[in-house]
Amino acid sequence: MKILVTGGAGFIGSALIRYLMQGTAHHVLNLDKLTYAGNLESLRSVATDTRYEFVQADIADQPSMVALLARFEPDAIMHLAAETHVDRSIDGPAAFIQTNVVGTYSLLEATRAYWQALPVERRDAFRFHHISTDEVYGDLHGADDLFTETTPYAPSSPYSASKAASDHLVRAWHRTYGLPVVLSNCSNNYGPFHFPEKLIPLVILNALAGKPLPVYGDGLQVRDWLYVEDHARALFKVVSEGRVGETYNIGGHNEQKNIDVVRGICALLDERVAERPAGIENFASLITFVKDRPGHDQRYAIDASKIERELGWRPAETFESGLRKTVLWYLNNLDWCRHVQDGSYQGQRLGLDHSQLLA
Ligand code: NAD
């Protein structure tokens, strides 16, 4: 297959591309605008593979999408490009509407034109896989409630509302135009190459620098954590074996309170890091409770039984094993972190000249 991955320079997209290059024989075109969240250093291990190609472009630029589809002729599109950070969506929602809603619309329209012109056999086999989040379902209140694929949408933040809107567009393009889509909604991911504005890498790097470890409100918010490489495997299952028009929830069976996640990281750092920042006996002493995020959802948890039953997928990592791998990865890859923190990851871009890439 030729697979077009949007947002492939991001956290999950880069894990997906590493998986596709290392675990399958497929060809991949990575289409990414390279916002602050896009980092080609996360793809260093596959950058020279002849089955891999990168193009810098914006999914909202419909003429470019049309041209790119005509040139690459994909058998499947895996759409991950998005603005993704909830706090940023509260401070500045416009970029979220532009990329997540308008961008998804533009990509759908370019895809529809491309797909309708395909020969019949390729039309039937074609897939548009839209990657979304469990945050579209809003908050869970009962301690035993779980999000299923039929849970009504009730998004709380500008981020989750924009993702919900994009999910509706994708389903409408299936119902109205027959575009062969599959969707997946996933819980919180964690693992290597995660941008350090998100909880787990932020806590690791702040702790190593002896900075406060901010925890929102009482820290009792519950998230269902999934190791990113388990997610990448699940995404490939969905795009290659999922039933057209269906949605698959993906989760890790790993419900954790935020405060326990932070304490777990501190315990691993206590075990692994001999040199403590000055005046620090144990890393947990850096934990600082800060004013809660407005509209903060209390609990998310996924019922992943459909993907397990229909596609035979299960997560391989427990939270304990995945968190240990993640902390070790950050300790062993401080250069990657330094390049993100000092902004140099946005400079050289592995020596590629972007004006050439766009041409
Ligand atoms: P990320 O923020 O790490 O990466 C997003 C990528 O999209 C970046 O490389 C960025 O440059 C690119 N991008 C942004 N705007 C673009 C545009 N207009 N055109 C082209 N590229 C653009 O995000 P992530 O955490 O890897 O998430 C990927 C997808 O998975 C998103 O759709 C997100 O909603 C979804 N998701 C994420 C999580 C999670 O825990 N991280 C959980 C469930 C679902």
Coordinates of C-alpha atoms and ligand atoms in Angstrom, one line a residue:
M1 CA 0.0 0.0 0.0
K2 CA 0.9 3.6 -0.4
I3 CA -0.2 5.4 2.8
L4 CA -0.4 9.1 3.2
V5 CA 0.0 10.1 6.9
T6 CA -0.9 13.6 7.9
G7 CA 0.7 15.0 11.0
G8 CA 3.5 12.4 10.8
A9 CA 6.0 14.7 12.4
G10 CA 4.0 14.8 15.6
F11 CA 4.1 12.5 18.6
I12 CA 1.7 9.7 17.5
G13 CA 2.2 10.3 13.8
S14 CA 6.0 9.7 14.1
A15 CA 5.4 6.5 16.2
L16 CA 3.0 5.3 13.5
I17 CA 5.5 6.0 10.7
R18 CA 8.3 4.3 12.6
Y19 CA 6.0 1.3 13.0
L20 CA 4.9 1.3 9.3
M21 CA 8.5 1.5 8.1
Q22 CA 9.9 -1.1 10.6
G23 CA 6.9 -3.5 10.8
T24 CA 5.4 -3.4 7.2
A25 CA 6.5 -3.2 3.6
H26 CA 4.3 -0.2 2.8
H27 CA 5.3 3.2 1.3
V28 CA 4.6 6.3 3.4
L29 CA 4.2 10.0 2.5
N30 CA 4.4 12.1 5.6
L31 CA 2.5 15.4 5.1
D32 CA 3.1 17.8 7.9
K33 CA 2.9 21.6 8.3
L34 CA 5.7 21.5 10.9
T35 CA 4.0 23.6 13.5
Y36 CA 5.8 23.9 16.9
A37 CA 4.6 20.3 17.5
G38 CA 6.2 18.8 14.4
N39 CA 9.7 17.5 14.9
L40 CA 11.5 15.7 12.1
E41 CA 14.2 14.6 14.6
S42 CA 11.6 12.0 15.8
L43 CA 11.9 10.4 12.3
R44 CA 15.7 10.3 12.1
S45 CA 15.6 6.5 12.1
V46 CA 13.5 6.2 8.9
A47 CA 14.5 9.5 7.2
T48 CA 16.7 7.8 4.5
D49 CA 14.5 4.9 3.8
T50 CA 13.5 4.8 0.1
R51 CA 9.9 3.9 1.1
Y52 CA 9.6 7.1 3.1
E53 CA 9.0 10.7 1.8
F54 CA 8.3 13.9 3.6
V55 CA 6.4 17.0 2.3
Q56 CA 5.8 20.2 4.2
A57 CA 2.2 21.3 3.6
D58 CA -0.9 22.5 5.3
I59 CA -4.0 20.3 5.2
A60 CA -6.2 23.4 4.9
D61 CA -4.5 24.3 1.6
Q62 CA -6.9 22.4 -0.7
P63 CA -5.1 22.9 -4.0
S64 CA -1.9 21.6 -2.5
M65 CA -3.8 18.6 -1.2
V66 CA -5.3 17.9 -4.6
A67 CA -1.9 18.1 -6.3
L68 CA -0.3 15.9 -3.6
L69 CA -2.9 13.2 -3.9
A70 CA -2.6 13.2 -7.7
R71 CA 1.1 12.7 -7.5
F72 CA 1.3 10.2 -4.6
E73 CA -1.8 8.2 -5.5
P74 CA -2.4 6.8 -2.0
D75 CA -4.3 3.6 -1.2
A76 CA -5.1 5.0 2.3
I77 CA -4.9 8.2 4.2
M78 CA -4.3 8.2 7.9
H79 CA -5.3 11.6 9.2
L80 CA -3.6 12.7 12.4
A81 CA -2.7 16.3 11.7
A82 CA -4.3 18.5 14.3
E83 CA -3.7 21.1 16.9
T84 CA -3.8 19.0 20.1
H85 CA -2.9 20.8 23.3
V86 CA -6.0 21.6 25.4
D87 CA -4.3 24.6 27.3
R88 CA -3.4 26.2 24.0
S89 CA -7.0 25.7 22.7
I90 CA -8.2 27.7 25.7
D91 CA -5.7 30.5 25.1
G92 CA -6.2 30.6 21.4
P93 CA -9.0 28.5 19.8
A94 CA -8.7 30.0 16.3
A95 CA -5.9 27.7 15.2
F96 CA -7.9 24.7 16.4
I97 CA -10.9 25.6 14.3
Q98 CA -8.7 26.3 11.3
T99 CA -6.7 23.1 11.3
N100 CA -9.0 20.6 13.0
V101 CA -12.3 21.7 11.4
V102 CA -11.4 23.7 8.2
G103 CA -8.3 21.6 7.5
T104 CA -10.2 18.3 7.9
Y105 CA -12.9 19.7 5.6
S106 CA -10.3 20.7 2.9
L107 CA -8.6 17.3 3.1
L108 CA -12.0 15.5 2.8
E109 CA -12.9 17.5 -0.2
A110 CA -9.5 16.9 -1.9
T111 CA -9.8 13.2 -1.0
R112 CA -13.4 12.9 -2.3
A113 CA -12.3 14.3 -5.7
Y114 CA -9.3 11.9 -5.9
W115 CA -11.3 8.9 -4.7
Q116 CA -14.2 9.4 -7.1
A117 CA -11.7 9.4 -10.0
L118 CA -10.1 6.1 -9.1
P119 CA -10.7 2.9 -11.0
V120 CA -13.4 0.8 -9.4
E121 CA -11.2 -1.7 -7.7
R122 CA -9.0 0.9 -6.1
R123 CA -12.1 2.9 -5.1
D124 CA -13.4 0.0 -3.2
A125 CA -10.1 -0.8 -1.4
F126 CA -9.4 2.9 -0.6
R127 CA -9.6 4.0 3.1
F128 CA -9.7 7.4 4.8
H129 CA -8.8 6.8 8.5
H130 CA -9.6 9.7 10.8
I131 CA -7.7 9.6 14.1
S132 CA -9.6 11.2 17.0
T133 CA -9.7 11.3 20.8
D134 CA -11.8 10.1 23.7
E135 CA -12.1 13.8 24.8
V136 CA -15.0 14.2 22.3
Y137 CA -17.2 12.2 24.8
G138 CA -16.7 14.7 27.6
D139 CA -16.7 13.7 31.3
L140 CA -17.5 10.4 32.9
H141 CA -19.2 10.7 36.3
G142 CA -20.0 7.1 37.5
A143 CA -16.9 5.3 38.8
D144 CA -17.5 2.3 36.6
D145 CA -18.7 4.1 33.4
L146 CA -16.7 3.7 30.2
F147 CA -16.8 5.4 26.8
T148 CA -18.2 3.1 24.1
E149 CA -18.4 3.9 20.4
T150 CA -22.1 4.9 20.9
T151 CA -21.5 7.3 23.9
P152 CA -23.0 10.7 22.9
Y153 CA -20.6 13.5 22.1
A154 CA -20.3 16.2 24.9
P155 CA -16.9 17.9 24.3
S156 CA -15.8 20.4 27.0
S157 CA -12.8 22.3 25.6
P158 CA -12.2 24.1 22.3
Y159 CA -9.8 21.3 21.4
S160 CA -12.3 18.5 22.0
A161 CA -15.1 20.5 20.3
S162 CA -13.0 21.0 17.2
K163 CA -12.1 17.3 17.1
A164 CA -15.8 16.4 17.6
A165 CA -16.7 18.6 14.7
S166 CA -14.1 16.9 12.5
D167 CA -15.4 13.5 13.5
H168 CA -18.9 14.6 12.3
L169 CA -17.6 15.9 9.0
V170 CA -15.8 12.5 8.3
R171 CA -19.0 10.5 9.1
A172 CA -21.1 12.9 6.9
W173 CA -18.7 12.4 4.0
H174 CA -19.2 8.7 4.4
R175 CA -23.0 8.9 4.6
T176 CA -23.5 11.5 2.0
Y177 CA -20.8 10.7 -0.6
G178 CA -19.9 7.1 0.3
L179 CA -16.3 7.9 1.1
P180 CA -14.9 4.7 2.7
V181 CA -13.9 6.0 6.1
V182 CA -12.9 4.4 9.4
L183 CA -12.5 6.3 12.6
S184 CA -10.7 5.7 15.9
N185 CA -11.0 7.5 19.2
C186 CA -8.1 7.0 21.6
S187 CA -7.3 7.7 25.2
N188 CA -4.3 9.6 26.5
N189 CA -1.1 8.5 24.9
Y190 CA 2.4 8.5 26.4
G191 CA 5.8 7.3 25.4
P192 CA 9.0 8.4 23.6
F193 CA 9.2 11.6 21.5
H194 CA 6.3 13.3 23.4
F195 CA 6.5 17.1 23.2
P196 CA 7.4 18.4 26.7
E197 CA 4.3 20.6 27.1
K198 CA 2.3 17.4 27.9
L199 CA 2.1 16.0 31.4
I200 CA 4.5 13.1 31.5
P201 CA 7.5 14.6 29.6
L202 CA 6.9 17.9 31.4
V203 CA 7.2 16.3 34.8
I204 CA 10.3 14.3 33.8
L205 CA 12.1 17.3 32.4
N206 CA 11.0 19.7 35.2
A207 CA 12.1 17.2 37.8
L208 CA 15.6 16.8 36.3
A209 CA 15.9 20.6 36.2
G210 CA 14.8 20.9 39.9
K211 CA 11.7 22.9 38.8
P212 CA 8.2 22.7 40.3
L213 CA 6.0 19.8 39.0
P214 CA 2.6 21.5 38.4
V215 CA -0.5 19.4 39.1
Y216 CA -3.9 20.9 38.2
G217 CA -6.4 21.2 41.0
D218 CA -6.4 18.3 43.4
G219 CA -4.7 16.0 40.9
L220 CA -7.5 13.4 41.2
Q221 CA -8.5 13.6 37.5
V222 CA -8.4 10.1 36.0
R223 CA -7.1 9.4 32.5
D224 CA -6.8 6.0 30.7
W225 CA -3.1 5.9 29.5
L226 CA -2.0 4.0 26.4
Y227 CA 1.6 3.5 25.3
V228 CA 2.1 5.2 22.0
E229 CA 3.5 2.1 20.3
D230 CA 0.4 0.1 21.2
H231 CA -1.6 2.9 19.6
A232 CA 0.4 2.8 16.4
R233 CA -0.2 -1.0 16.1
A234 CA -3.9 -0.4 16.7
L235 CA -4.1 2.3 14.0
F236 CA -2.6 -0.1 11.5
K237 CA -5.2 -2.7 12.4
V238 CA -8.0 -0.2 12.0
V239 CA -6.9 1.1 8.6
S240 CA -6.1 -2.4 7.2
E241 CA -8.9 -4.5 8.8
G242 CA -11.5 -2.1 10.2
R243 CA -15.0 -2.2 8.8
V244 CA -15.9 0.8 6.6
G245 CA -18.0 3.4 8.3
E246 CA -17.2 2.0 11.8
T247 CA -15.6 3.7 14.8
Y248 CA -13.1 1.9 17.1
N249 CA -12.3 3.1 20.6
I250 CA -8.7 2.4 21.6
G251 CA -7.7 2.4 25.2
G252 CA -5.0 1.0 27.5
H253 CA -7.0 -0.5 30.5
N254 CA -4.8 1.8 32.5
E255 CA -6.9 4.3 34.5
Q256 CA -4.6 6.5 36.6
K257 CA -5.1 9.6 38.7
N258 CA -2.9 12.4 37.5
I259 CA -1.3 12.7 40.9
D260 CA -0.4 9.0 40.9
V261 CA 1.2 9.4 37.4
V262 CA 3.4 12.2 38.7
R263 CA 4.3 10.3 41.9
G264 CA 5.1 7.2 39.7
I265 CA 7.5 9.3 37.6
C266 CA 9.1 10.7 40.7
A267 CA 9.7 7.2 42.1
L268 CA 11.3 6.0 38.9
L269 CA 13.5 9.1 38.8
D270 CA 14.5 8.6 42.5
E271 CA 15.5 5.0 41.5
R272 CA 17.4 6.0 38.3
V273 CA 19.0 9.4 38.9
A274 CA 21.9 9.5 41.3
E275 CA 22.5 13.3 41.0
R276 CA 19.7 15.3 42.5
P277 CA 19.1 19.0 41.8
A278 CA 20.5 21.0 44.7
G279 CA 18.4 20.8 47.9
I280 CA 16.2 18.0 46.6
E281 CA 16.0 14.8 48.6
N282 CA 13.3 13.1 46.5
F283 CA 11.7 14.3 43.3
A284 CA 8.1 14.2 44.8
S285 CA 9.0 17.1 47.0
L286 CA 8.8 19.3 43.8
I287 CA 5.1 18.5 43.3
T288 CA 3.1 21.8 43.4
F289 CA -0.7 22.0 43.1
V290 CA -1.8 24.8 40.7
K291 CA -5.2 26.4 39.9
D292 CA -7.4 23.9 37.9
R293 CA -7.8 24.3 34.2
P294 CA -11.2 25.8 33.3
G295 CA -13.7 23.1 32.0
H296 CA -11.3 20.3 33.2
D297 CA -12.9 16.9 32.7
Q298 CA -12.7 14.7 35.8
R299 CA -12.5 11.2 34.3
Y300 CA -12.0 9.5 30.9
A301 CA -12.0 5.7 30.5
I302 CA -12.3 3.7 27.3
D303 CA -14.2 0.5 26.6
A304 CA -11.9 -1.0 24.0
S305 CA -13.8 -4.3 23.7
K306 CA -14.9 -3.7 20.1
I307 CA -11.3 -3.4 18.6
E308 CA -10.2 -6.4 20.8
R309 CA -13.1 -8.5 19.6
E310 CA -13.2 -7.5 15.9
L311 CA -9.6 -6.9 15.1
G312 CA -7.8 -8.9 17.8
W313 CA -5.8 -5.9 19.1
R314 CA -4.8 -5.6 22.8
P315 CA -2.2 -3.3 24.4
A316 CA 1.1 -5.0 25.1
E317 CA 2.3 -2.6 27.8
T318 CA 1.0 -2.2 31.3
F319 CA 1.2 1.3 32.7
E320 CA 4.1 0.2 34.9
S321 CA 6.1 -1.2 32.1
G322 CA 5.3 1.6 29.7
L323 CA 6.1 4.4 32.2
R324 CA 9.4 2.7 33.0
K325 CA 10.3 2.6 29.3
T326 CA 9.2 6.2 28.9
V327 CA 11.3 7.6 31.8
L328 CA 14.3 5.6 30.6
W329 CA 13.9 6.9 27.0
Y330 CA 13.9 10.5 28.2
L331 CA 16.9 9.9 30.4
N332 CA 18.7 8.4 27.4
N333 CA 17.6 11.0 24.9
L334 CA 18.3 14.3 26.6
D335 CA 19.7 15.7 23.3
W336 CA 16.2 15.3 21.6
C337 CA 14.7 17.1 24.6
R338 CA 17.4 19.9 24.6
H339 CA 16.7 20.5 20.9
V340 CA 13.0 20.9 21.6
Q341 CA 13.7 23.1 24.6
D342 CA 16.2 25.5 22.9
G343 CA 14.1 25.6 19.7
S344 CA 16.8 24.2 17.5
Y345 CA 14.6 21.3 16.3
Q346 CA 12.8 24.0 14.3
G347 CA 16.0 25.2 12.7
Q348 CA 18.0 22.8 10.6
R349 CA 15.2 20.2 10.1
L350 CA 17.9 17.6 9.5
G351 CA 19.5 19.8 6.9
L352 CA 16.5 19.8 4.6
D353 CA 15.7 22.9 2.6
H354 CA 11.9 23.4 2.9
S355 CA 11.6 25.7 -0.1
Q356 CA 12.9 22.7 -2.1
L357 CA 10.5 20.4 -0.4
L358 CA 7.5 22.6 -1.2
A359 CA 8.6 23.1 -4.9
Ligands
NAD1 P1 0.9 16.5 18.0 O1 0.5 17.8 18.4 O2 2.1 15.8 18.6 O3 1.2 16.5 16.4 C1 0.4 17.1 15.5 C2 1.1 17.2 14.2 O4 0.2 17.8 13.2 C3 2.4 18.0 14.2 O5 3.4 17.4 13.6 C4 2.0 19.3 13.4 O6 3.1 19.9 12.8 C5 0.9 18.7 12.5 N1 0.0 19.8 12.0 C6 -0.7 20.7 12.8 N2 -1.4 21.5 12.0 C7 -1.3 21.0 10.7 C8 -1.8 21.4 9.4 N3 -2.7 22.4 9.4 N4 -1.4 20.8 8.3 C9 -0.5 19.7 8.4 N5 0.0 19.3 9.6 C10 -0.4 20.0 10.7 O7 -0.3 15.5 18.1 P2 -0.4 14.0 18.6 O8 -0.4 13.9 20.0 O9 0.6 13.2 17.8 O10 -1.9 13.6 18.1 C11 -2.1 13.2 16.7 C12 -3.6 12.9 16.5 O11 -4.1 12.0 17.5 C13 -4.4 14.2 16.7 O12 -5.4 14.2 15.7 C14 -5.0 14.0 18.1 O13 -6.3 14.7 18.2 C15 -5.2 12.6 18.2 N6 -5.1 12.0 19.6 C16 -4.0 12.3 20.4 C17 -4.0 11.8 21.7 C18 -2.8 12.0 22.6 O14 -2.9 11.6 23.8 N7 -1.7 12.7 22.2 C19 -5.0 10.9 22.1 C20 -6.0 10.6 21.3 C21 -6.1 11.2 20.0

